[in-house]
XYZ file of N, CA and C in Angstrom:
354
model
N -34.806 -6.559 -38.919
C -33.235 -6.646 -38.205
C -33.130 -6.390 -36.539
N -33.953 -5.130 -36.401
C -34.058 -4.899 -35.142
C -34.648 -5.871 -34.260
N -35.546 -6.342 -34.847
C -36.557 -7.337 -33.938
C -35.605 -8.472 -33.421
N -34.939 -9.004 -34.896
C -34.207 -10.170 -34.606
C -33.006 -9.721 -33.181
N -32.537 -8.701 -33.127
C -31.487 -8.220 -32.177
C -32.188 -7.978 -31.262
N -33.210 -7.892 -31.437
C -34.228 -7.287 -29.681
C -34.544 -8.807 -29.106
N -34.660 -9.402 -29.887
C -35.225 -10.989 -29.534
C -34.138 -11.629 -28.801
N -32.728 -11.639 -29.518
C -31.273 -12.100 -29.512
C -31.214 -11.711 -27.917
N -31.120 -10.673 -27.892
C -30.810 -9.832 -26.454
C -31.628 -10.101 -25.354
N -33.046 -10.039 -25.606
C -33.951 -11.236 -24.716
C -33.581 -12.647 -24.416
N -33.314 -13.570 -24.979
C -32.971 -14.888 -25.049
C -31.664 -15.009 -24.276
N -30.379 -13.967 -24.612
C -29.639 -14.192 -23.841
C -29.556 -13.606 -22.537
N -30.449 -12.423 -21.856
C -30.544 -12.081 -20.718
C -31.252 -12.944 -19.956
N -32.456 -14.105 -20.553
C -33.117 -15.357 -19.851
C -31.956 -16.121 -19.350
N -31.037 -16.515 -20.696
C -30.288 -17.767 -20.255
C -28.916 -17.486 -19.309
N -28.602 -16.042 -19.433
C -27.226 -15.775 -18.647
C -27.488 -15.155 -17.227
N -27.967 -14.122 -17.425
C -28.066 -13.002 -16.765
C -28.913 -13.446 -15.764
N -29.930 -13.788 -15.895
C -31.118 -13.955 -14.983
C -30.630 -15.427 -14.178
N -30.191 -16.377 -14.134
C -29.347 -17.430 -13.512
C -28.561 -16.861 -12.414
N -27.413 -15.857 -13.150
C -26.572 -15.388 -12.197
C -27.145 -14.476 -11.249
N -28.042 -13.487 -11.655
C -28.780 -12.643 -10.256
C -29.609 -13.608 -9.537
N -30.145 -14.655 -9.813
C -30.864 -15.561 -9.053
C -30.171 -16.192 -7.868
N -28.669 -16.494 -8.316
C -27.774 -17.103 -7.716
C -27.054 -16.126 -6.529
N -27.121 -15.063 -7.344
C -26.684 -14.186 -6.250
C -27.136 -13.535 -5.383
N -28.711 -13.858 -5.141
C -30.009 -13.059 -4.784
C -29.628 -14.543 -3.257
N -29.710 -15.824 -4.143
C -29.623 -17.027 -2.912
C -28.627 -16.344 -2.211
N -27.228 -16.112 -2.708
C -26.114 -16.121 -1.607
C -26.005 -15.069 -0.683
N -26.925 -14.031 -0.969
C -26.844 -12.714 -0.551
C -27.620 -13.224 1.140
N -28.559 -14.231 0.783
C -29.643 -14.189 2.130
C -28.315 -15.080 3.001
N -27.549 -15.807 2.313
C -26.960 -16.753 3.773
C -25.899 -15.869 4.268
N -25.607 -14.917 4.059
C -24.813 -13.995 4.679
C -24.735 -13.786 6.007
N -24.468 -14.115 7.175
C -24.660 -13.956 8.523
C -24.460 -12.655 8.852
N -25.365 -11.805 9.781
C -24.959 -10.537 10.173
C -23.941 -10.519 11.287
N -23.216 -9.423 11.243
C -22.400 -9.064 12.078
C -22.505 -9.129 13.841
N -23.724 -9.104 14.147
C -24.380 -9.278 15.536
C -24.263 -10.681 16.102
N -24.757 -11.841 14.773
C -25.127 -13.065 15.041
C -23.571 -13.738 15.409
N -22.352 -12.844 14.833
C -21.246 -14.013 14.452
C -20.839 -14.081 15.662
N -19.620 -15.324 16.010
C -19.236 -15.277 17.342
C -17.838 -14.353 17.570
N -17.935 -13.716 18.690
C -16.586 -12.751 19.233
C -15.676 -13.213 18.803
N -15.088 -12.679 18.457
C -13.063 -12.718 18.590
C -12.767 -13.359 20.008
N -11.796 -13.629 19.575
C -11.022 -14.268 21.263
C -10.112 -13.159 21.597
N -9.876 -12.993 22.408
C -9.053 -11.426 22.969
C -7.585 -11.701 22.528
N -6.939 -11.087 22.541
C -5.732 -11.282 22.037
C -4.968 -11.659 22.851
N -3.518 -12.345 22.915
C -2.699 -13.105 23.672
C -2.133 -12.122 24.456
N -1.314 -10.861 23.415
C -0.691 -9.848 24.175
C -1.674 -8.542 24.283
N -1.422 -8.190 25.044
C -2.508 -6.367 24.901
C -1.678 -5.404 23.831
N -1.976 -5.067 23.508
C -1.484 -3.853 22.426
C -0.443 -3.010 23.737
N 0.816 -2.695 22.749
C 1.668 -1.402 23.658
C 1.432 -0.734 22.964
N 1.836 0.674 23.197
C 1.772 2.080 22.395
C 2.910 1.920 21.924
N 3.163 2.805 20.524
C 4.417 2.863 20.053
C 4.767 3.987 19.291
N 6.080 4.941 19.269
C 6.053 6.023 19.121
C 7.197 5.991 17.828
N 6.873 6.386 16.721
C 7.365 6.444 15.367
C 8.536 7.172 15.393
N 9.290 6.862 15.280
C 10.586 7.903 14.897
C 11.055 8.074 13.586
N 10.798 9.260 12.547
C 10.539 9.296 11.031
C 12.431 9.748 10.872
N 13.355 8.674 10.116
C 14.607 9.479 9.703
C 14.915 9.723 8.348
N 15.197 10.477 7.684
C 15.285 11.062 6.422
C 16.720 10.909 6.082
N 17.279 10.029 5.459
C 18.674 10.085 4.900
C 18.544 10.543 3.605
N 19.189 11.932 3.031
C 18.933 12.600 1.718
C 20.722 12.905 1.239
N 20.270 12.053 -0.139
C 21.763 12.075 -0.659
C 22.073 13.310 -1.177
N 23.348 14.108 -0.851
C 23.699 15.073 -1.804
C 23.242 15.149 -3.094
N 22.932 16.372 -3.389
C 22.637 16.517 -5.210
C 23.775 17.544 -5.474
N 23.214 17.678 -6.967
C 23.847 18.540 -7.453
C 22.901 19.418 -8.472
N 23.776 20.556 -8.100
C 22.880 21.850 -8.990
C 23.587 22.149 -9.898
N 22.138 22.566 -11.047
C 23.087 23.255 -12.120
C 23.299 24.947 -12.211
N 23.639 25.364 -13.539
C 24.023 27.159 -13.230
C 22.724 27.613 -12.627
N 21.715 27.617 -13.087
C 20.820 28.433 -12.241
C 20.448 28.238 -10.606
N 20.883 27.008 -9.989
C 20.879 27.057 -8.690
C 19.472 25.839 -8.651
N 19.281 24.948 -9.343
C 18.146 23.972 -9.257
C 18.731 22.556 -9.285
N 18.065 21.726 -8.599
C 18.805 20.167 -8.322
C 18.312 19.842 -10.095
N 19.499 19.101 -10.303
C 19.653 18.627 -11.540
C 19.043 17.026 -11.387
N 17.473 16.794 -12.595
C 16.698 15.655 -11.819
C 17.417 15.024 -13.230
N 17.425 13.452 -12.427
C 17.162 12.589 -14.301
C 16.657 11.764 -13.698
N 16.065 10.639 -14.571
C 14.775 9.864 -14.859
C 15.028 8.771 -13.991
N 16.649 8.177 -13.976
C 17.180 6.965 -13.198
C 17.986 8.115 -12.309
N 18.491 7.043 -10.944
C 19.140 7.278 -10.237
C 20.313 6.650 -9.955
N 21.621 6.913 -9.763
C 22.456 5.353 -9.939
C 23.023 6.414 -8.592
N 23.111 5.315 -7.665
C 24.029 5.476 -6.283
C 25.286 4.809 -6.333
N 26.362 5.536 -6.416
C 27.702 5.289 -6.401
C 27.993 4.036 -5.461
N 27.509 4.101 -4.160
C 27.828 3.399 -3.030
C 26.333 2.990 -2.496
N 26.677 2.154 -1.429
C 25.392 1.804 -0.986
C 25.545 2.333 0.488
N 25.919 3.579 0.491
C 25.737 3.981 2.259
C 24.530 4.295 2.567
N 23.768 4.552 1.839
C 22.071 4.893 2.241
C 21.464 3.331 2.658
N 21.793 2.870 1.979
C 21.327 1.168 2.182
C 21.335 0.777 2.923
N 22.720 1.108 3.692
C 23.588 0.166 4.795
C 22.541 0.840 5.608
N 22.647 2.152 5.991
C 22.400 2.887 7.132
C 20.586 2.820 7.519
N 20.079 2.450 6.611
C 18.563 1.810 6.143
C 18.733 0.655 6.709
N 19.603 -0.128 6.766
C 19.737 -1.668 6.990
C 19.936 -1.603 8.352
N 20.825 -0.768 9.170
C 21.154 -0.857 10.500
C 20.136 -0.102 11.285
N 18.783 0.603 10.671
C 17.979 0.822 11.256
C 16.708 -0.305 11.772
N 16.498 -0.937 10.523
C 15.836 -1.982 10.165
C 16.201 -3.248 11.594
N 17.639 -3.133 11.677
C 18.282 -4.172 12.233
C 17.981 -3.560 13.700
N 18.132 -2.287 13.965
C 17.628 -1.712 15.638
C 16.180 -1.690 15.833
N 15.039 -1.786 14.608
C 13.686 -2.379 14.884
C 13.037 -3.644 15.083
N 14.227 -4.567 15.002
C 14.539 -6.139 15.238
C 14.786 -6.452 16.418
N 16.052 -5.346 17.205
C 16.401 -5.783 18.201
C 15.420 -5.431 19.625
N 14.869 -4.190 19.149
C 14.206 -3.402 20.251
C 12.931 -3.509 20.206
N 12.317 -4.206 19.569
C 11.012 -4.451 18.842
C 10.017 -3.998 20.325
N 10.375 -4.357 21.694
C 9.598 -4.787 22.643
C 9.496 -3.284 23.445
N 10.632 -1.931 22.408
C 10.979 -1.069 23.810
C 9.844 0.186 23.454
N 8.866 -0.132 22.356
C 7.689 0.705 21.960
C 7.926 2.506 21.173
N 9.160 1.760 20.653
C 9.428 2.859 19.706
C 10.033 2.203 18.380
N 9.867 2.944 17.026
C 9.654 2.093 15.672
C 10.545 3.335 15.295
N 11.502 2.748 14.289
C 12.083 3.431 13.386
C 12.027 3.545 12.141
N 11.363 4.465 11.321
C 10.917 4.459 10.005
C 12.316 5.180 9.326
N 12.377 4.794 7.900
C 13.437 5.170 7.557
C 13.200 5.646 6.281
N 13.369 6.628 5.503
C 12.637 7.754 4.637
C 14.601 7.771 3.708
N 14.560 6.871 2.604
C 15.751 7.625 1.874
C 15.429 8.542 0.806
N 15.865 9.312 0.419
C 15.464 10.750 -0.329
C 16.658 11.267 -1.260
N 16.635 10.688 -2.629
C 17.686 11.283 -3.345
C 17.205 12.251 -4.526
N 17.566 13.545 -3.667
C 17.125 14.793 -4.943
C 17.073 14.849 -6.275
N 18.197 13.851 -6.527
C 18.654 13.653 -8.372
C 17.153 12.743 -8.806
N 16.434 12.129 -8.277
C 15.336 11.469 -8.735
C 14.327 11.930 -8.218
N 13.757 11.903 -6.826
C 12.780 12.403 -5.968
C 12.180 13.614 -6.472
N 13.186 14.534 -6.802
C 13.103 16.007 -6.885
C 13.632 16.423 -5.300
N 13.496 18.174 -5.334
C 13.986 18.455 -3.848
C 13.399 18.398 -2.795
N 13.740 18.211 -1.610
C 13.125 18.739 -0.782
C 12.350 19.635 -0.103
N 11.473 19.952 -0.104
C 10.677 21.479 -0.284
C 9.852 21.409 1.225
N 9.741 22.730 2.232
C 8.954 22.440 3.513
C 7.762 22.621 3.343
């Protein structure tokens, strides 16, 4: 039984795995090194330094009797105020994309994401 299993694994290796290894070795020889590849074309516009301003919008949370933030598995935002503020920041980014300032918006709900810690 052991001899039959060994023979079967040898036949499987010779018919399936060995051709795959030969094919991979042949393809590896066709890879062109980076030094031989043509240089990339210069960019049309030179890169512009950009400053990122990160703005945090924090939804006020409710606290329990012990003074801890009440956590829930899912948060429900009764209105879309934070979403509208984030959309205003994105509109600013689209209108002033060439000024070198990017406004990154972080929406934080303490009930869902946990308290903001230093």
